[in-house]
Amino acid sequence: MQLVILMVSLSLVAGVAVAANLRRRERDGIGIISGPAAEADTGRWRVRPLAIVHRGDDSAPENSLHAIANAGARGADYAEIDVRLTRDGVPVVFHDGRTGRLSADGLDLRVSALTADELQHMRMSQYGETFHVPTLAEAIEAAKHSSDHLGLLLHLKSDPRHPARLDDAVMAQVEDRRFADRAMFMSTFDEDIEIVHRRHPDWTVGKCVSPKGRPRVEWPRDASFVVMRGDRIDARVIAHARHDGVPVFAGVSDDYRKGNECLRLGADGILGGDTRRVLGTVDRHAVDLPSRGVEPDAATPWRR
């Protein structure tokens, strides 16, 4: 509450747009307390947008345990990973619906047609590194062991005909491993958002908006946040999101100039492939705030 009052005062006195944006982040549970400001004795804390790495750090194969571990070791706030369901109902971390693009042996099979054991015995390869598809359980453990704060943004790659099968399995894994306080969830399908929100109204679940062309950008009422391509974000989109009280995260791939543009417009964080470059970009938009005697955990994101 003290921070909210502080930010209101700052925006009224100075009219600084970034201060108003940070006040919204505090209200919505978006932002990161990244540590003391440069002057050790000022009693100030630095607040910045979220740094999210897309499919884990790109120093390792996408969605691999190595990529997740590197994201945590290099200081990312969240690693975004894709979660699908195998034939025997096990959540696994893999982006594509078929194995062909990454299969080291040229096998192009549907993930949903394989058991978890069959999938994990297949060799995958990217960036000259051979790896095996991890289960969601393994990914959670990798995040836990990589750092004391790395979260996972779980992109639910559900079957739109039966979304609850994946959603239920993912929620069970997160609950069993007591990882809810370090997890966010998102989907391109509104029904996934509704299912997770209905079961756990206190969890953070949002909409991945990535339509072809340039249709109207929309999200469901229950969305906690929106992720969308940076080249789709403009002042109109940000105004729409602010009106609805929905934080916006920009997917910028490796275009960090675009990341800067989105953050200047008011985006609350960015998704990129290189952890260090993502952090360097969001750090340019950090603001120092008086701690008022409070010493928060410097590695803990603000959440609702």
Short mmCIF file of C-alpha atoms in Angstrom, two decimals:
data_model
loop_
_atom_site.label_atom_id
_atom_site.label_comp_id
_atom_site.label_asym_id
_atom_site.label_seq_id
_atom_site.Cartn_x
_atom_site.Cartn_y
_atom_site.Cartn_z
CA MET A 1 0.00 0.00 0.00
CA GLN A 2 2.91 2.35 0.78
CA LEU A 3 4.32 1.77 -2.70
CA VAL A 4 0.95 2.48 -4.31
CA ILE A 5 0.69 5.81 -2.45
CA LEU A 6 4.29 6.62 -3.36
CA MET A 7 3.72 5.99 -7.07
CA VAL A 8 0.53 8.05 -7.13
CA SER A 9 2.46 10.94 -5.61
CA LEU A 10 5.31 10.58 -8.07
CA SER A 11 3.01 10.57 -11.07
CA LEU A 12 1.12 13.65 -9.84
CA VAL A 13 4.23 15.66 -9.01
CA ALA A 14 6.49 14.70 -11.89
CA GLY A 15 4.05 13.37 -14.46
CA VAL A 16 6.54 10.61 -15.24
CA ALA A 17 4.98 7.91 -17.43
CA VAL A 18 7.29 5.15 -16.24
CA ALA A 19 6.35 5.83 -12.64
CA ALA A 20 2.68 5.35 -13.46
CA ASN A 21 3.53 2.13 -15.26
CA LEU A 22 5.36 0.81 -12.21
CA ARG A 23 2.42 1.70 -10.00
CA ARG A 24 0.22 -0.45 -12.25
CA ARG A 25 2.75 -3.27 -12.04
CA GLU A 26 2.67 -3.15 -8.25
CA ARG A 27 -1.13 -3.23 -8.27
CA ASP A 28 -1.27 -6.14 -10.70
CA GLY A 29 1.54 -8.15 -9.21
CA ILE A 30 3.84 -7.55 -12.17
CA GLY A 31 7.45 -6.44 -11.85
CA ILE A 32 10.56 -7.60 -10.11
CA ILE A 33 12.47 -6.24 -7.14
CA SER A 34 15.94 -6.69 -8.52
CA GLY A 35 18.04 -5.59 -5.57
CA PRO A 36 19.54 -2.49 -3.92
CA ALA A 37 20.16 0.57 -6.02
CA ALA A 38 23.70 1.49 -6.97
CA GLU A 39 24.31 3.57 -3.83
CA ALA A 40 24.40 1.00 -1.05
CA ASP A 41 23.36 3.42 1.68
CA THR A 42 20.43 5.14 -0.02
CA GLY A 43 17.82 2.71 1.29
CA ARG A 44 16.30 2.40 -2.18
CA TRP A 45 15.18 -0.61 -4.19
CA ARG A 46 15.25 -1.06 -7.95
CA VAL A 47 12.06 -2.21 -9.70
CA ARG A 48 12.11 -3.36 -13.31
CA PRO A 49 9.93 -5.17 -15.88
CA LEU A 50 9.94 -8.96 -15.99
CA ALA A 51 12.71 -10.79 -17.87
CA ILE A 52 11.30 -13.93 -19.50
CA VAL A 53 13.32 -16.25 -21.73
CA HIS A 54 11.50 -17.97 -24.58
CA ARG A 55 11.77 -21.80 -24.42
CA GLY A 56 14.65 -21.38 -22.00
CA ASP A 57 18.01 -19.72 -22.63
CA ASP A 58 19.12 -20.08 -26.25
CA SER A 59 22.59 -21.29 -25.24
CA ALA A 60 21.02 -24.77 -25.18
CA PRO A 61 18.32 -26.62 -27.14
CA GLU A 62 14.83 -25.17 -26.76
CA ASN A 63 12.67 -26.48 -23.91
CA SER A 64 15.54 -28.67 -22.66
CA LEU A 65 16.59 -29.06 -19.03
CA HIS A 66 19.89 -27.43 -19.99
CA ALA A 67 18.08 -24.37 -21.37
CA ILE A 68 15.98 -24.05 -18.21
CA ALA A 69 19.03 -24.43 -15.95
CA ASN A 70 20.96 -21.80 -17.91
CA ALA A 71 18.03 -19.38 -17.70
CA GLY A 72 18.04 -19.68 -13.92
CA ALA A 73 21.81 -19.50 -13.58
CA ARG A 74 21.96 -16.34 -15.71
CA GLY A 75 19.26 -14.55 -13.72
CA ALA A 76 16.01 -14.77 -15.71
CA ASP A 77 12.77 -14.24 -13.82
CA TYR A 78 10.87 -16.86 -15.84
CA ALA A 79 11.61 -19.49 -18.46
CA GLU A 80 8.70 -19.87 -20.87
CA ILE A 81 8.25 -23.54 -21.84
CA ASP A 82 5.70 -25.42 -23.94
CA VAL A 83 3.75 -28.29 -22.38
CA ARG A 84 1.98 -31.08 -24.28
CA LEU A 85 0.33 -34.33 -23.26
CA THR A 86 1.55 -37.77 -24.34
CA ARG A 87 -0.72 -40.68 -25.20
CA ASP A 88 -0.48 -41.99 -21.63
CA GLY A 89 -1.35 -38.62 -20.10
CA VAL A 90 2.09 -37.36 -19.05
CA PRO A 91 2.82 -33.61 -19.47
CA VAL A 92 6.06 -33.19 -21.44
CA VAL A 93 7.99 -30.11 -22.51
CA PHE A 94 7.97 -29.81 -26.30
CA HIS A 95 6.82 -27.08 -28.67
CA ASP A 96 5.79 -28.80 -31.89
CA GLY A 97 2.93 -31.21 -32.34
CA ARG A 98 5.31 -33.54 -34.19
CA THR A 99 8.89 -34.58 -33.52
CA GLY A 100 10.28 -34.07 -37.03
CA ARG A 101 11.95 -30.65 -36.68
CA LEU A 102 14.15 -31.71 -33.75
CA SER A 103 14.42 -35.47 -34.17
CA ALA A 104 18.08 -36.49 -34.46
CA ASP A 105 17.03 -39.57 -36.40
CA GLY A 106 14.53 -37.94 -38.74
CA LEU A 107 11.46 -39.45 -37.08
CA ASP A 108 8.35 -37.36 -37.64
CA LEU A 109 5.76 -38.65 -35.16
CA ARG A 110 2.87 -37.02 -33.31
CA VAL A 111 3.73 -36.32 -29.68
CA SER A 112 0.18 -37.19 -28.64
CA ALA A 113 0.53 -40.62 -30.27
CA LEU A 114 3.61 -41.55 -28.20
CA THR A 115 3.88 -42.64 -24.59
CA ALA A 116 6.17 -40.59 -22.37
CA ASP A 117 8.67 -43.45 -22.34
CA GLU A 118 8.67 -43.74 -26.12
CA LEU A 119 9.15 -39.99 -26.52
CA GLN A 120 11.96 -39.80 -23.97
CA HIS A 121 13.84 -42.61 -25.69
CA MET A 122 13.93 -40.57 -28.91
CA ARG A 123 17.05 -38.49 -29.54
CA MET A 124 16.50 -34.81 -30.24
CA SER A 125 19.14 -32.43 -31.52
CA GLN A 126 19.58 -28.67 -31.78
CA TYR A 127 22.59 -26.32 -31.78
CA GLY A 128 24.86 -29.37 -32.05
CA GLU A 129 23.61 -30.78 -28.75
CA THR A 130 21.70 -34.04 -28.40
CA PHE A 131 19.02 -34.14 -25.72
CA HIS A 132 15.87 -35.95 -24.61
CA VAL A 133 12.42 -34.43 -24.17
CA PRO A 134 11.85 -33.69 -20.46
CA THR A 135 8.67 -34.26 -18.54
CA LEU A 136 7.07 -31.27 -16.82
CA ALA A 137 8.07 -32.83 -13.49
CA GLU A 138 11.71 -32.81 -14.57
CA ALA A 139 11.43 -29.23 -15.80
CA ILE A 140 10.05 -28.08 -12.45
CA GLU A 141 12.91 -29.77 -10.62
CA ALA A 142 15.41 -28.17 -13.01
CA ALA A 143 13.93 -24.74 -12.27
CA LYS A 144 14.06 -25.38 -8.53
CA HIS A 145 17.71 -26.40 -8.65
CA SER A 146 18.89 -23.75 -11.11
CA SER A 147 18.26 -20.84 -8.73
CA ASP A 148 16.15 -19.91 -5.74
CA HIS A 149 13.79 -17.77 -7.77
CA LEU A 150 13.42 -18.94 -11.39
CA GLY A 151 9.77 -19.33 -12.33
CA LEU A 152 8.20 -21.17 -15.25
CA LEU A 153 5.70 -19.67 -17.67
CA LEU A 154 3.85 -22.78 -18.83
CA HIS A 155 2.41 -22.49 -22.34
CA LEU A 156 -0.43 -25.00 -22.43
CA LYS A 157 -0.42 -26.67 -25.85
CA SER A 158 -3.78 -28.33 -25.39
CA ASP A 159 -6.08 -30.12 -27.78
CA PRO A 160 -8.96 -27.61 -28.22
CA ARG A 161 -11.39 -30.57 -28.32
CA HIS A 162 -10.31 -31.83 -24.87
CA PRO A 163 -8.43 -29.01 -23.10
CA ALA A 164 -9.14 -30.28 -19.58
CA ARG A 165 -6.97 -33.37 -20.10
CA LEU A 166 -3.78 -31.34 -20.31
CA ASP A 167 -4.91 -28.62 -17.90
CA ASP A 168 -5.77 -31.13 -15.16
CA ALA A 169 -2.49 -33.00 -15.60
CA VAL A 170 -0.42 -29.80 -15.47
CA MET A 171 -2.24 -28.42 -12.44
CA ALA A 172 -1.72 -31.74 -10.62
CA GLN A 173 2.03 -31.64 -11.32
CA VAL A 174 2.33 -28.06 -10.10
CA GLU A 175 0.35 -28.83 -6.95
CA ASP A 176 2.25 -32.04 -6.19
CA ARG A 177 5.60 -30.25 -6.46
CA ARG A 178 4.40 -27.14 -4.60
CA PHE A 179 5.46 -24.89 -7.43
CA ALA A 180 2.39 -22.67 -7.79
CA ASP A 181 4.13 -19.63 -6.32
CA ARG A 182 6.74 -19.81 -9.10
CA ALA A 183 4.44 -20.69 -12.01
CA MET A 184 2.43 -18.72 -14.53
CA PHE A 185 0.16 -20.33 -17.12
CA MET A 186 -0.92 -19.24 -20.58
CA SER A 187 -2.78 -20.53 -23.60
CA THR A 188 -4.03 -19.36 -26.97
CA PHE A 189 -7.42 -20.88 -26.06
CA ASP A 190 -9.81 -19.08 -23.72
CA GLU A 191 -11.17 -22.37 -22.39
CA ASP A 192 -7.79 -23.30 -20.89
CA ILE A 193 -7.71 -19.98 -19.06
CA GLU A 194 -11.22 -20.53 -17.75
CA ILE A 195 -10.42 -24.07 -16.54
CA VAL A 196 -7.29 -23.06 -14.62
CA HIS A 197 -8.86 -19.90 -13.24
CA ARG A 198 -11.97 -21.75 -12.07
CA ARG A 199 -9.90 -24.34 -10.18
CA HIS A 200 -7.32 -21.89 -8.83
CA PRO A 201 -8.59 -18.28 -8.95
CA ASP A 202 -5.42 -17.11 -7.18
CA TRP A 203 -3.08 -18.53 -9.85
CA THR A 204 -1.65 -16.35 -12.61
CA VAL A 205 -3.05 -17.45 -15.98
CA GLY A 206 -3.01 -15.41 -19.18
CA LYS A 207 -3.67 -15.31 -22.91
CA CYS A 208 -1.10 -15.81 -25.64
CA VAL A 209 -2.34 -13.57 -28.44
CA SER A 210 -0.63 -14.45 -31.70
CA PRO A 211 -3.23 -14.26 -34.48
CA LYS A 212 -2.33 -14.21 -38.15
CA GLY A 213 -2.89 -10.94 -39.93
CA ARG A 214 -4.05 -7.99 -37.85
CA PRO A 215 -7.46 -8.83 -36.33
CA ARG A 216 -8.74 -7.14 -33.21
CA VAL A 217 -6.65 -8.02 -30.16
CA GLU A 218 -8.84 -9.49 -27.44
CA TRP A 219 -8.51 -11.50 -24.23
CA PRO A 220 -10.96 -13.07 -21.79
CA ARG A 221 -12.10 -11.34 -18.63
CA ASP A 222 -10.26 -13.84 -16.41
CA ALA A 223 -6.85 -13.29 -18.05
CA SER A 224 -4.18 -12.22 -15.55
CA PHE A 225 -1.85 -11.02 -18.33
CA VAL A 226 -1.36 -11.04 -22.10
CA VAL A 227 1.64 -12.23 -24.12
CA MET A 228 1.85 -11.05 -27.72
CA ARG A 229 4.37 -10.40 -30.44
CA GLY A 230 6.21 -7.14 -30.01
CA ASP A 231 5.47 -6.05 -33.57
CA ARG A 232 1.76 -6.16 -32.73
CA ILE A 233 2.08 -3.89 -29.69
CA ASP A 234 1.29 -0.22 -30.11
CA ALA A 235 -0.17 2.57 -27.99
CA ARG A 236 -3.71 1.42 -28.79
CA VAL A 237 -3.04 -2.10 -27.50
CA ILE A 238 -1.39 -0.78 -24.34
CA ALA A 239 -4.33 1.57 -23.72
CA HIS A 240 -6.76 -1.33 -24.19
CA ALA A 241 -4.79 -3.44 -21.71
CA ARG A 242 -4.55 -0.63 -19.16
CA HIS A 243 -8.28 -0.08 -19.38
CA ASP A 244 -8.80 -3.76 -18.52
CA GLY A 245 -6.04 -3.81 -15.89
CA VAL A 246 -4.13 -6.50 -17.80
CA PRO A 247 -0.30 -6.49 -17.88
CA VAL A 248 1.32 -7.03 -21.30
CA PHE A 249 4.48 -9.02 -22.05
CA ALA A 250 6.09 -8.59 -25.47
CA GLY A 251 7.59 -11.50 -27.38
CA VAL A 252 10.57 -9.99 -29.21
CA SER A 253 12.66 -13.05 -30.18
CA ASP A 254 16.15 -11.56 -30.61
CA ASP A 255 15.01 -8.06 -31.60
CA TYR A 256 15.94 -6.17 -28.45
CA ARG A 257 15.50 -2.82 -30.15
CA LYS A 258 11.84 -3.80 -30.50
CA GLY A 259 11.93 -4.86 -26.83
CA ASN A 260 13.01 -1.36 -25.84
CA GLU A 261 10.23 0.16 -27.95
CA CYS A 262 7.61 -2.05 -26.30
CA LEU A 263 8.85 -1.21 -22.81
CA ARG A 264 8.82 2.50 -23.60
CA LEU A 265 5.20 2.12 -24.71
CA GLY A 266 4.36 0.57 -21.34
CA ALA A 267 4.84 -3.21 -21.70
CA ASP A 268 5.42 -4.92 -18.36
CA GLY A 269 8.12 -7.34 -19.53
CA ILE A 270 9.63 -9.00 -22.58
CA LEU A 271 10.30 -12.53 -23.84
CA GLY A 272 13.56 -13.12 -25.70
CA GLY A 273 15.98 -15.95 -26.30
CA ASP A 274 19.17 -14.66 -24.66
CA THR A 275 18.86 -14.21 -20.90
CA ARG A 276 21.66 -11.67 -20.59
CA ARG A 277 20.29 -9.50 -23.41
CA VAL A 278 16.76 -9.72 -22.02
CA LEU A 279 18.04 -8.61 -18.62
CA GLY A 280 20.10 -5.82 -20.17
CA THR A 281 17.00 -4.56 -21.96
CA VAL A 282 14.63 -4.58 -18.98
CA ASP A 283 17.31 -3.06 -16.73
CA ARG A 284 17.25 0.06 -18.93
CA HIS A 285 13.67 0.58 -17.77
CA ALA A 286 14.30 0.06 -14.05
CA VAL A 287 13.25 2.69 -11.52
CA ASP A 288 14.59 3.15 -7.98
CA LEU A 289 12.05 3.37 -5.16
CA PRO A 290 12.50 4.15 -1.46
CA SER A 291 12.24 0.96 0.60
CA ARG A 292 10.60 2.82 3.52
CA GLY A 293 12.24 0.43 5.92
CA VAL A 294 11.02 -2.68 4.08
CA GLU A 295 13.63 -5.16 2.87
CA PRO A 296 11.84 -7.48 0.44
CA ASP A 297 13.35 -10.64 -0.91
CA ALA A 298 15.36 -9.24 -3.79
CA ALA A 299 14.63 -12.27 -5.96
CA THR A 300 10.89 -12.54 -5.42
CA PRO A 301 8.48 -11.27 -8.11
CA TRP A 302 5.46 -9.30 -7.02
CA ARG A 303 2.32 -11.31 -7.54
CA ARG A 304 -1.37 -10.79 -6.97
#
